[in-house]
Each structure stands twice: as structure tokens, then as C-alpha cells.
Short mmCIF file of N, CA and C in Angstrom, two decimals:
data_model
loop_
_atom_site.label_atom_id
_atom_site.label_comp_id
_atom_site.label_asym_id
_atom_site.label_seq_id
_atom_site.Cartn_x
_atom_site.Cartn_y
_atom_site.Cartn_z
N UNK E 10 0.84 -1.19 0.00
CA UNK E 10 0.00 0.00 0.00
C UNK E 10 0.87 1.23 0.00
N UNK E 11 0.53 1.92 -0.96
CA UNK E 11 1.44 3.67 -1.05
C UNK E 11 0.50 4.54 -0.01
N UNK E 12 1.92 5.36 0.28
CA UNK E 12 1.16 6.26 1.36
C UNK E 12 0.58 7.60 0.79
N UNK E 13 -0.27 8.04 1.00
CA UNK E 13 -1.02 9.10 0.71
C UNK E 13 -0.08 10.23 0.13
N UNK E 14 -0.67 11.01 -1.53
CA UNK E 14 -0.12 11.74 -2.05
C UNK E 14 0.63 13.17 -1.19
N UNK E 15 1.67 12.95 -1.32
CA UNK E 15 2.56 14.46 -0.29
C UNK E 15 3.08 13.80 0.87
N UNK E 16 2.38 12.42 1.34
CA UNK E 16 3.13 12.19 2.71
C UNK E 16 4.60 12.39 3.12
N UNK E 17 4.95 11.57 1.53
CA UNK E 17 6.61 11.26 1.42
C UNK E 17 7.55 12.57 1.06
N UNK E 18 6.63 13.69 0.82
CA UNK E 18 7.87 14.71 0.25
C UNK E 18 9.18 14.88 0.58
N UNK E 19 9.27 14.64 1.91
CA UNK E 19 10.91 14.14 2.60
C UNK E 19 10.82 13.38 3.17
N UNK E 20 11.60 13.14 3.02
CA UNK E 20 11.95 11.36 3.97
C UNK E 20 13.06 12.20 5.36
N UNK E 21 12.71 11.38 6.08
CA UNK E 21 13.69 11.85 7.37
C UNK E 21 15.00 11.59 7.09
N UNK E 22 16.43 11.70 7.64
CA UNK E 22 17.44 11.82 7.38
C UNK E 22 17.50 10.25 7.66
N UNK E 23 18.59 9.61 7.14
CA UNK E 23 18.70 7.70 7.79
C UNK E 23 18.08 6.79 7.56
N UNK E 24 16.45 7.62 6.72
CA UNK E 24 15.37 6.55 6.73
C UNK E 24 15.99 5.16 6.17
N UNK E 25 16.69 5.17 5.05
CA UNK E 25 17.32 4.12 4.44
C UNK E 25 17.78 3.54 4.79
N UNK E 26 18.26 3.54 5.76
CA UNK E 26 19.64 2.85 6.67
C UNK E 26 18.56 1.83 7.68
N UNK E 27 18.59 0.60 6.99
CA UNK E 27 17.90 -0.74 7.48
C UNK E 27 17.99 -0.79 9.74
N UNK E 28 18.93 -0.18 9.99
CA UNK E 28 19.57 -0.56 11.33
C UNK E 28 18.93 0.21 12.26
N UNK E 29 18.40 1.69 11.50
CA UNK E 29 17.82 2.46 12.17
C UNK E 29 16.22 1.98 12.23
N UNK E 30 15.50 1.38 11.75
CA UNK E 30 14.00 0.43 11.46
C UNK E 30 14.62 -0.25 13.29
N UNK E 31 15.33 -1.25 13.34
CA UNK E 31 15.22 -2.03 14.55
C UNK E 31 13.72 -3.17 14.36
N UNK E 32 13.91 -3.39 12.81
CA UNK E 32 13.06 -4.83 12.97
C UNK E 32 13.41 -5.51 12.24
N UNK E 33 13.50 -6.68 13.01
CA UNK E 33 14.02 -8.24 12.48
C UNK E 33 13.62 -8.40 11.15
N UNK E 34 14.77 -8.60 10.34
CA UNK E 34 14.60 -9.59 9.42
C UNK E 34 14.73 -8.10 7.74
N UNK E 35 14.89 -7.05 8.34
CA UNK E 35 14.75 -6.24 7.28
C UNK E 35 16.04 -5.89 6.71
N UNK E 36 16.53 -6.68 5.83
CA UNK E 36 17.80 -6.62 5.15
C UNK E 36 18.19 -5.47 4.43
N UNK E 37 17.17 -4.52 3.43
CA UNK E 37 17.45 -3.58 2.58
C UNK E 37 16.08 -2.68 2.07
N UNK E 38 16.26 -1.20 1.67
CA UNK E 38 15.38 -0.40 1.91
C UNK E 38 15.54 0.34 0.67
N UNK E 39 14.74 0.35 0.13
CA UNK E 39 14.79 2.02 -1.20
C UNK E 39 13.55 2.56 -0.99
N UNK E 40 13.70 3.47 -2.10
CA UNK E 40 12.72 4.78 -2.22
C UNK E 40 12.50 4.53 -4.13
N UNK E 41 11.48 4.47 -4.79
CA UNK E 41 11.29 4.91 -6.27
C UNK E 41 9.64 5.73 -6.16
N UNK E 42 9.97 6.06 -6.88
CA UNK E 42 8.59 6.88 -7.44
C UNK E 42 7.98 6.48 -7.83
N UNK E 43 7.51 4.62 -9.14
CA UNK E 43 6.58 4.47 -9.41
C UNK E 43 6.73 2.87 -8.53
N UNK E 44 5.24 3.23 -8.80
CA UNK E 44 5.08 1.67 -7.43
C UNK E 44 5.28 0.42 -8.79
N UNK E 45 5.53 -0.70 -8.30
CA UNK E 45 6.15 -1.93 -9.15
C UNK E 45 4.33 -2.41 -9.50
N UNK E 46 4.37 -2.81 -10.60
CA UNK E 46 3.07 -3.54 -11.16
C UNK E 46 1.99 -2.43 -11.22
N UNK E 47 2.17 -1.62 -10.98
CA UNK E 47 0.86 -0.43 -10.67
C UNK E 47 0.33 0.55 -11.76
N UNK E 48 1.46 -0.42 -13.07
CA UNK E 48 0.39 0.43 -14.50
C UNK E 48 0.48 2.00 -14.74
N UNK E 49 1.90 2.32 -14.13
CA UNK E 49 2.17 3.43 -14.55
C UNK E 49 3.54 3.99 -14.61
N UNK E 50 4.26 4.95 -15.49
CA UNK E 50 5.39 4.78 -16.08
C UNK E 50 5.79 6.33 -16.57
N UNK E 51 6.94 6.81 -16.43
CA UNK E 51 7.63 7.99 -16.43
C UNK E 51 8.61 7.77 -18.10
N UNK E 52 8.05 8.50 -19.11
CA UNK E 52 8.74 8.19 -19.88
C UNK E 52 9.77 9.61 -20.79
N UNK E 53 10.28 9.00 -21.61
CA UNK E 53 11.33 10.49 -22.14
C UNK E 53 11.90 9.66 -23.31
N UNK E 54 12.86 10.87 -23.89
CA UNK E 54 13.70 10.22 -24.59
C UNK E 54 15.32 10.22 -24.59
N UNK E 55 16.34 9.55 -24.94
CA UNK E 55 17.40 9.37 -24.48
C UNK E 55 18.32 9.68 -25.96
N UNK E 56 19.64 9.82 -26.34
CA UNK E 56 20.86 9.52 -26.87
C UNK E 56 21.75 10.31 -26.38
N UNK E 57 22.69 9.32 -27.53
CA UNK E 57 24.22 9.53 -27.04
C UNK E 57 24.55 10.70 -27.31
N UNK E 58 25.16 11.64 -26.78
CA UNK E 58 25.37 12.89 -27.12
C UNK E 58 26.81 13.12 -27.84
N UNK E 59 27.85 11.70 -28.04
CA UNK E 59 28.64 11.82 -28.80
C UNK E 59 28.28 10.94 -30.07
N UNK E 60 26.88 10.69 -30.22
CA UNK E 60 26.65 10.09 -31.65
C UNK E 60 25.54 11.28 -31.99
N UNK E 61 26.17 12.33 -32.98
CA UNK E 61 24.57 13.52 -32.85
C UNK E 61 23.99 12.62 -34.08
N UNK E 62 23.79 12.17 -34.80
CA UNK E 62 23.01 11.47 -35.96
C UNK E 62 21.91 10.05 -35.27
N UNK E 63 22.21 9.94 -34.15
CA UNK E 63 21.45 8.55 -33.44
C UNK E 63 20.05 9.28 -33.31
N UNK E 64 18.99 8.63 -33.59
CA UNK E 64 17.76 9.03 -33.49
C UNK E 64 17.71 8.46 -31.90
N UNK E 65 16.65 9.40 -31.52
CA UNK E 65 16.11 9.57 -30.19
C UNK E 65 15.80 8.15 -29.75
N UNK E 66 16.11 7.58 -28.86
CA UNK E 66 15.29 6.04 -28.17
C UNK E 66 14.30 6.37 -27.13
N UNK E 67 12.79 6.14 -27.61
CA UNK E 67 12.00 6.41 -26.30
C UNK E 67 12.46 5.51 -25.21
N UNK E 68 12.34 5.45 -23.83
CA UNK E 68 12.41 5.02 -22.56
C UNK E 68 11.80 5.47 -21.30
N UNK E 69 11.53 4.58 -20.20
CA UNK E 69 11.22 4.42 -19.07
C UNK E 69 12.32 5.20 -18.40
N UNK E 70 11.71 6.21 -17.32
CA UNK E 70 12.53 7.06 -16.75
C UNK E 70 11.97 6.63 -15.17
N UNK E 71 12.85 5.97 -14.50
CA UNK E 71 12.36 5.65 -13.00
C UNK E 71 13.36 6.27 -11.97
N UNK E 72 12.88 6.64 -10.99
CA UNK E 72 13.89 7.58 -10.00
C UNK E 72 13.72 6.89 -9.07
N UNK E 73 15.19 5.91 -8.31
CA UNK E 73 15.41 5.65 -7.31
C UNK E 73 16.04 5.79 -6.50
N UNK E 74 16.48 5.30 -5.03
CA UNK E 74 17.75 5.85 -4.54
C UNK E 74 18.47 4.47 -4.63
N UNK E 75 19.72 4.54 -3.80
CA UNK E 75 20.76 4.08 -4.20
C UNK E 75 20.19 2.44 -4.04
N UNK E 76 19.71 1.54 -2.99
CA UNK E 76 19.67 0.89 -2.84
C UNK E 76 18.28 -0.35 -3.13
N UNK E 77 17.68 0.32 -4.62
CA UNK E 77 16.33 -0.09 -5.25
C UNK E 77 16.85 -1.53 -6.02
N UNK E 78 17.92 -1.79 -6.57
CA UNK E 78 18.79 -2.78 -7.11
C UNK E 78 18.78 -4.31 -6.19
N UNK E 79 19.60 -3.68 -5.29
CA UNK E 79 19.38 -4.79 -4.15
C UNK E 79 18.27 -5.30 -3.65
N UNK E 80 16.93 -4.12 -3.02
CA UNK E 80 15.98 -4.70 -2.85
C UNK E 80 15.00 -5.86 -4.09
N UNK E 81 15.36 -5.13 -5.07
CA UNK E 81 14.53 -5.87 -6.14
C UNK E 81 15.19 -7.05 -6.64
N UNK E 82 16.88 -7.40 -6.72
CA UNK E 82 17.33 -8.48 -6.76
C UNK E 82 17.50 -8.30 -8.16
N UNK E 83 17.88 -7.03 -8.60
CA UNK E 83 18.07 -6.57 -9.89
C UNK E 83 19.63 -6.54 -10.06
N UNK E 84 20.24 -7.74 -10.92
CA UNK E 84 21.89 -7.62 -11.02
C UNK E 84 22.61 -6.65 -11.72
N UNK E 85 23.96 -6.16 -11.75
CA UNK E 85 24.43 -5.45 -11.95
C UNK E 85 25.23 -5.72 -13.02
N UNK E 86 24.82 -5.47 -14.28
CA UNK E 86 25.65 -6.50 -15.29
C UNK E 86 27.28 -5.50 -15.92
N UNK E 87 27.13 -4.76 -16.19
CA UNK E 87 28.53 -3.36 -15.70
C UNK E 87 28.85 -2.30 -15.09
N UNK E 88 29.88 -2.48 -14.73
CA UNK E 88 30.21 -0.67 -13.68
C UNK E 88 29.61 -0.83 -12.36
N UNK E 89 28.59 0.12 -11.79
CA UNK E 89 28.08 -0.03 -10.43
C UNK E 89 26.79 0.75 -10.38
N UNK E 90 26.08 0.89 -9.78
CA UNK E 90 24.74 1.39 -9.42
C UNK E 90 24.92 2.79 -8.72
N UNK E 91 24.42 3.42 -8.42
CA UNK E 91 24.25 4.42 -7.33
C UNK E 91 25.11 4.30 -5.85
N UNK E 92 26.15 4.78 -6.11
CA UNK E 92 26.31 5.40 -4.20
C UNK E 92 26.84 6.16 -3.76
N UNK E 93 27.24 6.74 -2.46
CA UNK E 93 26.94 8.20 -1.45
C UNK E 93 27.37 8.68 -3.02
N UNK E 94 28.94 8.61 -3.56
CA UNK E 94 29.88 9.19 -3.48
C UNK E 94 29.53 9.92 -4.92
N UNK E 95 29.77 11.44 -4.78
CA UNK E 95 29.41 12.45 -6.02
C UNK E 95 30.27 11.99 -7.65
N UNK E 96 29.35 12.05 -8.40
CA UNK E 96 29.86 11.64 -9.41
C UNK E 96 30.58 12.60 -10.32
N UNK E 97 31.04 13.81 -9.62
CA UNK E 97 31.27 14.93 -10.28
C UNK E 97 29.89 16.05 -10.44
N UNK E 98 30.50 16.90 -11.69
CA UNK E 98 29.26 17.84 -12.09
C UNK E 98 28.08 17.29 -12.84
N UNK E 99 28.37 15.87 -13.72
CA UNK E 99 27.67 15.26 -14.31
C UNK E 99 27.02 14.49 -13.41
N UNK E 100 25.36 14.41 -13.52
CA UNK E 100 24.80 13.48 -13.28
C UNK E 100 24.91 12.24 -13.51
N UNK E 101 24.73 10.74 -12.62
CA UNK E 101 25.10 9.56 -12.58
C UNK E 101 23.91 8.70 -12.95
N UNK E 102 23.82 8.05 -13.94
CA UNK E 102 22.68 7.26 -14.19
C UNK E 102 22.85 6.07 -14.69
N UNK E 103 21.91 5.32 -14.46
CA UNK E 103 22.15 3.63 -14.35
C UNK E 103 21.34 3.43 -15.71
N UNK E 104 21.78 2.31 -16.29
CA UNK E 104 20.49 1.72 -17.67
C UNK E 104 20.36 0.50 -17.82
N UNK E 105 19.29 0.17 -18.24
CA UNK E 105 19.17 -1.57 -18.29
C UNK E 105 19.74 -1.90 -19.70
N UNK E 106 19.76 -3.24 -19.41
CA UNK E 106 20.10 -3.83 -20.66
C UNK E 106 19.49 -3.48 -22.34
N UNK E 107 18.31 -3.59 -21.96
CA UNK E 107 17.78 -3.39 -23.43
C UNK E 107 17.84 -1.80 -23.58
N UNK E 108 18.08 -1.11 -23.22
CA UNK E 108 18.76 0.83 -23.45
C UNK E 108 20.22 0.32 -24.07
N UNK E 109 21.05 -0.32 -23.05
CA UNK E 109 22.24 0.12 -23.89
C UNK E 109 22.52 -1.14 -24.84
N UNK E 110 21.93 -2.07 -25.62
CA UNK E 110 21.48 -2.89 -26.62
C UNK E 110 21.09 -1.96 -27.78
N UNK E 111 20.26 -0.85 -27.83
CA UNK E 111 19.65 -0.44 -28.32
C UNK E 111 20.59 0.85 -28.75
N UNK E 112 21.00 1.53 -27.97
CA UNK E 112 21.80 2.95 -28.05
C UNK E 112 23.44 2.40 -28.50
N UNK E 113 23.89 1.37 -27.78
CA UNK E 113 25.65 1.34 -28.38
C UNK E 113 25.60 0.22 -29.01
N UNK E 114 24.76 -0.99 -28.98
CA UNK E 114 24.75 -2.09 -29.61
C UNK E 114 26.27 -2.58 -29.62
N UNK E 115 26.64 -3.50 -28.76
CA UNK E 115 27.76 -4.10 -28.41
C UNK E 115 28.69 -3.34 -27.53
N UNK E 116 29.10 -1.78 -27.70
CA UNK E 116 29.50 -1.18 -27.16
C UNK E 116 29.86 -0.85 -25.59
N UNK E 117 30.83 -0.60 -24.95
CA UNK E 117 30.63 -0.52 -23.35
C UNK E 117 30.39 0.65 -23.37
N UNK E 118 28.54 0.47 -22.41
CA UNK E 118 27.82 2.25 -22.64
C UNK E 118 28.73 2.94 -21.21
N UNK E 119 29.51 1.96 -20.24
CA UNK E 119 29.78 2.64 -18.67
C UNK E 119 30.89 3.84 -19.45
N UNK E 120 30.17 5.02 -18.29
CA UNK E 120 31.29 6.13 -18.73
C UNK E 120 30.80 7.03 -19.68
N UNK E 121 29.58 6.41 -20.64
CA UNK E 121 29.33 7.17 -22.38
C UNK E 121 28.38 8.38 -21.32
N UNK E 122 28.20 9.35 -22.25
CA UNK E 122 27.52 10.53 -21.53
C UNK E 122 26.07 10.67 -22.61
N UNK E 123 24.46 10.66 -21.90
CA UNK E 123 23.60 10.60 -22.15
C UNK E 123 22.80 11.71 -22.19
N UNK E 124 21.50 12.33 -23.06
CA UNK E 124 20.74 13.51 -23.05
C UNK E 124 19.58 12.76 -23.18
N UNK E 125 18.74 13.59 -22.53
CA UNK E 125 17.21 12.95 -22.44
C UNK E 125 16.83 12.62 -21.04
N UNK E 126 15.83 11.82 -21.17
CA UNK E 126 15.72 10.87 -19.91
C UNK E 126 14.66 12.32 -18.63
N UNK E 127 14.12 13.05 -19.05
CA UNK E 127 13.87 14.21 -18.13
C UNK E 127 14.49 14.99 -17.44
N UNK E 128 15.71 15.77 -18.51
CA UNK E 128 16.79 16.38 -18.18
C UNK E 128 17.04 17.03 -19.57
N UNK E 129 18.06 18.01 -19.17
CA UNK E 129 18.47 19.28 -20.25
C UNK E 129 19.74 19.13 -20.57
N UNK E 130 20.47 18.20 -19.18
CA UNK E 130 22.04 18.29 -19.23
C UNK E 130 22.40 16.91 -19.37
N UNK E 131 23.82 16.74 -19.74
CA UNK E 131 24.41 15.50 -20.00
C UNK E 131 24.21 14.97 -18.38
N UNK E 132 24.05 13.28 -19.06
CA UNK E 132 23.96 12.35 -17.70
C UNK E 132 25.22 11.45 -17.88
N UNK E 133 25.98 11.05 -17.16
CA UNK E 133 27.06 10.03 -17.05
C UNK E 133 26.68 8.50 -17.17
N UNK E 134 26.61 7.49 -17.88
CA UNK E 134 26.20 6.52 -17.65
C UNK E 134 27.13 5.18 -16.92
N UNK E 135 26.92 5.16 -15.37
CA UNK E 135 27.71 4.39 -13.94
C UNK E 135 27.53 3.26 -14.40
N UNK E 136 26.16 2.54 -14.39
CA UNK E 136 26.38 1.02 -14.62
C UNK E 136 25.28 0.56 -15.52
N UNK E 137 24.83 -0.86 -15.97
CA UNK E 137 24.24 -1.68 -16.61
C UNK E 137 23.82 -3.03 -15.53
N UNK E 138 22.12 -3.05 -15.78
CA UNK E 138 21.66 -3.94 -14.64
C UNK E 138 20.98 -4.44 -15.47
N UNK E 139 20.31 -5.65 -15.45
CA UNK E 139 19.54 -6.50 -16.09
C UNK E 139 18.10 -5.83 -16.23
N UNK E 140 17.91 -6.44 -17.50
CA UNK E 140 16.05 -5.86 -17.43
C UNK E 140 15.24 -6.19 -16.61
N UNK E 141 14.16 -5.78 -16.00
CA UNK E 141 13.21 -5.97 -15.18
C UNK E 141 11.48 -5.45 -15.97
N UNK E 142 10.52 -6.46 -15.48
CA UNK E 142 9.41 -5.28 -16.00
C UNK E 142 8.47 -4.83 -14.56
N UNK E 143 7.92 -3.47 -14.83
CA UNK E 143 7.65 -2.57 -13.93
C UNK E 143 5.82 -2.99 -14.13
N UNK E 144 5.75 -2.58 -15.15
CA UNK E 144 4.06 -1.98 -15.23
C UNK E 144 3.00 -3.49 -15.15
N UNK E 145 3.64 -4.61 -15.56
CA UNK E 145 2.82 -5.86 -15.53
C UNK E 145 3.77 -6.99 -16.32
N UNK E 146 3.81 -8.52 -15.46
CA UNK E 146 4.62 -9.26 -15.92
C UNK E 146 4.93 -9.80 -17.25
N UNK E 147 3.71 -9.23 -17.74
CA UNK E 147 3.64 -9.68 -19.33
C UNK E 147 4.19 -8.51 -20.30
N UNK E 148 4.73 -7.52 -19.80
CA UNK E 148 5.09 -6.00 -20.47
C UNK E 148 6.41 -6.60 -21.26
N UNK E 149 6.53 -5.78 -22.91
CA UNK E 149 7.87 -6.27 -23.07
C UNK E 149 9.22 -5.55 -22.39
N UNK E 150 10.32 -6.01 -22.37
CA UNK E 150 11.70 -5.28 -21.97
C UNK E 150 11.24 -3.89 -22.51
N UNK E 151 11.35 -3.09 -21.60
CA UNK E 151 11.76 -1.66 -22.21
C UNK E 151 12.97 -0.75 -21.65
N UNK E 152 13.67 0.08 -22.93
CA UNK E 152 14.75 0.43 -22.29
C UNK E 152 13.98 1.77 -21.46
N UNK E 153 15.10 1.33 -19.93
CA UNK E 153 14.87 2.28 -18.95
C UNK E 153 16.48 2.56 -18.26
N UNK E 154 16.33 3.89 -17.93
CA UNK E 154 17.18 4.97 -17.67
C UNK E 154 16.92 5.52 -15.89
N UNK E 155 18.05 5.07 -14.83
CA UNK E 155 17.19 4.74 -13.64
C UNK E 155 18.02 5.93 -13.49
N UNK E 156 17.63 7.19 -12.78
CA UNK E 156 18.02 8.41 -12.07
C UNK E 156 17.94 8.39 -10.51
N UNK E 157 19.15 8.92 -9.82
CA UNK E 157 19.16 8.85 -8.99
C UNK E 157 17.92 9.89 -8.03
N UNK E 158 17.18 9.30 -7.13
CA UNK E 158 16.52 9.92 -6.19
C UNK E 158 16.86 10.76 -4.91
N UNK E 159 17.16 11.61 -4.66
CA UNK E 159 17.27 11.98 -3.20
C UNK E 159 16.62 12.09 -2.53
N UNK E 160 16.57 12.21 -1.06
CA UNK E 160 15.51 12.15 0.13
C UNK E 160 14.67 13.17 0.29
N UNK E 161 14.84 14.41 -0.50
CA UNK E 161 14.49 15.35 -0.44
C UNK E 161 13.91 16.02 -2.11
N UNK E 162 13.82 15.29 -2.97
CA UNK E 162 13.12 15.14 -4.25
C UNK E 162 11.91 15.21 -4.09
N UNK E 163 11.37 16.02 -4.53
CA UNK E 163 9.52 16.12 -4.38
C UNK E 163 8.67 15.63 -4.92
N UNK E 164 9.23 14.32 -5.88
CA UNK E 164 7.95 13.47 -6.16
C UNK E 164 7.42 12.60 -4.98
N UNK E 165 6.06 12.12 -5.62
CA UNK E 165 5.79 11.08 -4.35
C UNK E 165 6.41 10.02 -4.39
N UNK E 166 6.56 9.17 -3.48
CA UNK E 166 7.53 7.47 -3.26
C UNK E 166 7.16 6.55 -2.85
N UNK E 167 7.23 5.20 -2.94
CA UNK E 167 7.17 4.11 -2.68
C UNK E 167 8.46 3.72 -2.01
N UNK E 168 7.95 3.16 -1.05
CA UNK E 168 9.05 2.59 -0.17
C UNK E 168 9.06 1.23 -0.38
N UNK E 169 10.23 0.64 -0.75
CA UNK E 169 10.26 -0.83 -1.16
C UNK E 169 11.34 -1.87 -0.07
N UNK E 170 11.08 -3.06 0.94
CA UNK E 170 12.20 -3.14 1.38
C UNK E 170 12.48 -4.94 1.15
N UNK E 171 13.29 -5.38 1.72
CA UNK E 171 13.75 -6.74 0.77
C UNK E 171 14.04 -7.41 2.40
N UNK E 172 13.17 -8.70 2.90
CA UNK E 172 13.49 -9.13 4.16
C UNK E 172 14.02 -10.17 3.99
N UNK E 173 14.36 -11.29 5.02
CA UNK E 173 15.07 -12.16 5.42
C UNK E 173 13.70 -13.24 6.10
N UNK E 174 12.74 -12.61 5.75
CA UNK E 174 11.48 -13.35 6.81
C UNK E 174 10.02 -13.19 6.00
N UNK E 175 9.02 -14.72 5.95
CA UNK E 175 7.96 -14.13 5.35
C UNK E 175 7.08 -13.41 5.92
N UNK E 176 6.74 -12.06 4.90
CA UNK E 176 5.85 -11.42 5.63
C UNK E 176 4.36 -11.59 6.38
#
């Protein structure tokens, strides 16, 4: 169940941090904006900004924080995901498989610098994680472009956490 529109506008400082909860069995914690299976989807468009002739690739634009990967059991197939540490002036963004299939086709996208995605400025592309589908199990792969969330981002959120125990 999502919590009521505006509840989440900030999250308290730590919320993420599993240790501060103090209940058994809760291994890992994120924050995204669209709830998983719930039939709805943030979309944009993406390229390479050192290929200017590449036509635009529509995509799934999902905002999470650092630790949405782990909870979902979503692997990391190059580079790394989201964490504390600043990625510079460029924004840091993660892509699934079928994005960078689609945009470098064989190519290693870690490192390539991206436009689109619900943004004006170049994005850095950190790592490559396996596809997942969001909106319903039968949806095909779509390429998606995961942006980092902060605690203090004003969309609404879903809190997602990954236990050690059935619920």
C-alpha cells in the first residue's frame, strides 16, 4: 500500500539505513517513485550525445535511490549502481540492458555521456543492470534509464524493502 499523495515529500534523514528500522529480518530499503506492477510509467527520450546522428530512443525514466537494485534483486551486469559518493558535475545514471542494446549495440555504454531521460544536461552513464518489468509481468523489456533519487526530491515514493522473513 502507497502512502497518501505528499506524505513522502521528505523522507527523514537515515530513513534508508535498514539498522535504524530495529526490525528483524529487514535486510534492505529504497525509495522509487513508481510503485512496481501499478500500471504506470515515467517516460522520455534518451541519446548519445557523442553520436549527434542517433535518433532519439523512447524510454522508461524511474527515480530511485541508491539501494532499489538490491531490494529488487536486480543484477548489476557493468560498472556499479548508485552510491553516497558524487559523481562529479555530471549526473550519474544507471540503464538496463535493453537501453544500452539499443543505443551502443555491443559497445561498453559505462562512462558514455547521455541527453534525455527528463533532463536538459548531460547524464554520465555508472552502470548496466539487467532488465526488469515494472508496469505488468507480461510487459515487453523496455529500455529504462534509472536516475538517482534523493531524500528530499519532491515526487511522491514508494518505499520498497527486501526481508530475510515471510511477511
Amino acid at each position: 500500500a502507497g502512502a497518501p499523495r505528499g506524505a513522502l515529500e521528505r523522507l527523514p534523514e537515515g530513513v534508508l539505513d535498514p539498522q535504524r528500522w530495529a526490525v528483524p529480518g529487514i535486510e534492505a530499503i529504497a525509495v522509487a517513485t513508481d510503485r512496481l506492477l501499478g500500471g504506470v510509467r515515467a517516460s522520455g527520450q534518451v541519446t548519445d550525445r557523442d553520436i549527434p546522428t542517433a535518433e532519439p530512443i523512447a524510454c522508461d525514466v524511474r527515480w530511485v535511490t541508491p539501494g532499489f537494485f538490491d531490494v529488487l534483486g536486480i543484477p548489476v551486469l557493468q560498472g556499479q549502481t548508485f552510491d553516497v559518493a558524487d559523481h562529479g558535475d555530471v549526473p550519474a545514471v544507471v540503464v538496463n540492458q535493453a537501453l544500452a542494446d539499443r543505443l551502443w549495440s555491443g559497445q561498453r555504454p559505462v562512462g558514455r555521456r547521455i541527453e534525455g531521460a527528463q533532463n536538459d544536461t548531460p547524464m554520465e552513464v555508472v552502470g548496466v543492470v539487467a532488465d526488469a518489468r515494472y508496469v505488468t509481468p507480461w510487459d515487453p523489456q523496455r529500455p529504462t534509464v534509472y536516475r538517482r533519487l534523493s531524500t528530499t526530491h519532491g515526487l511522491a515514493r514508494e518505499i520498497l524493502l527486501r526481508t530475510s522473513v515471510t511477511p
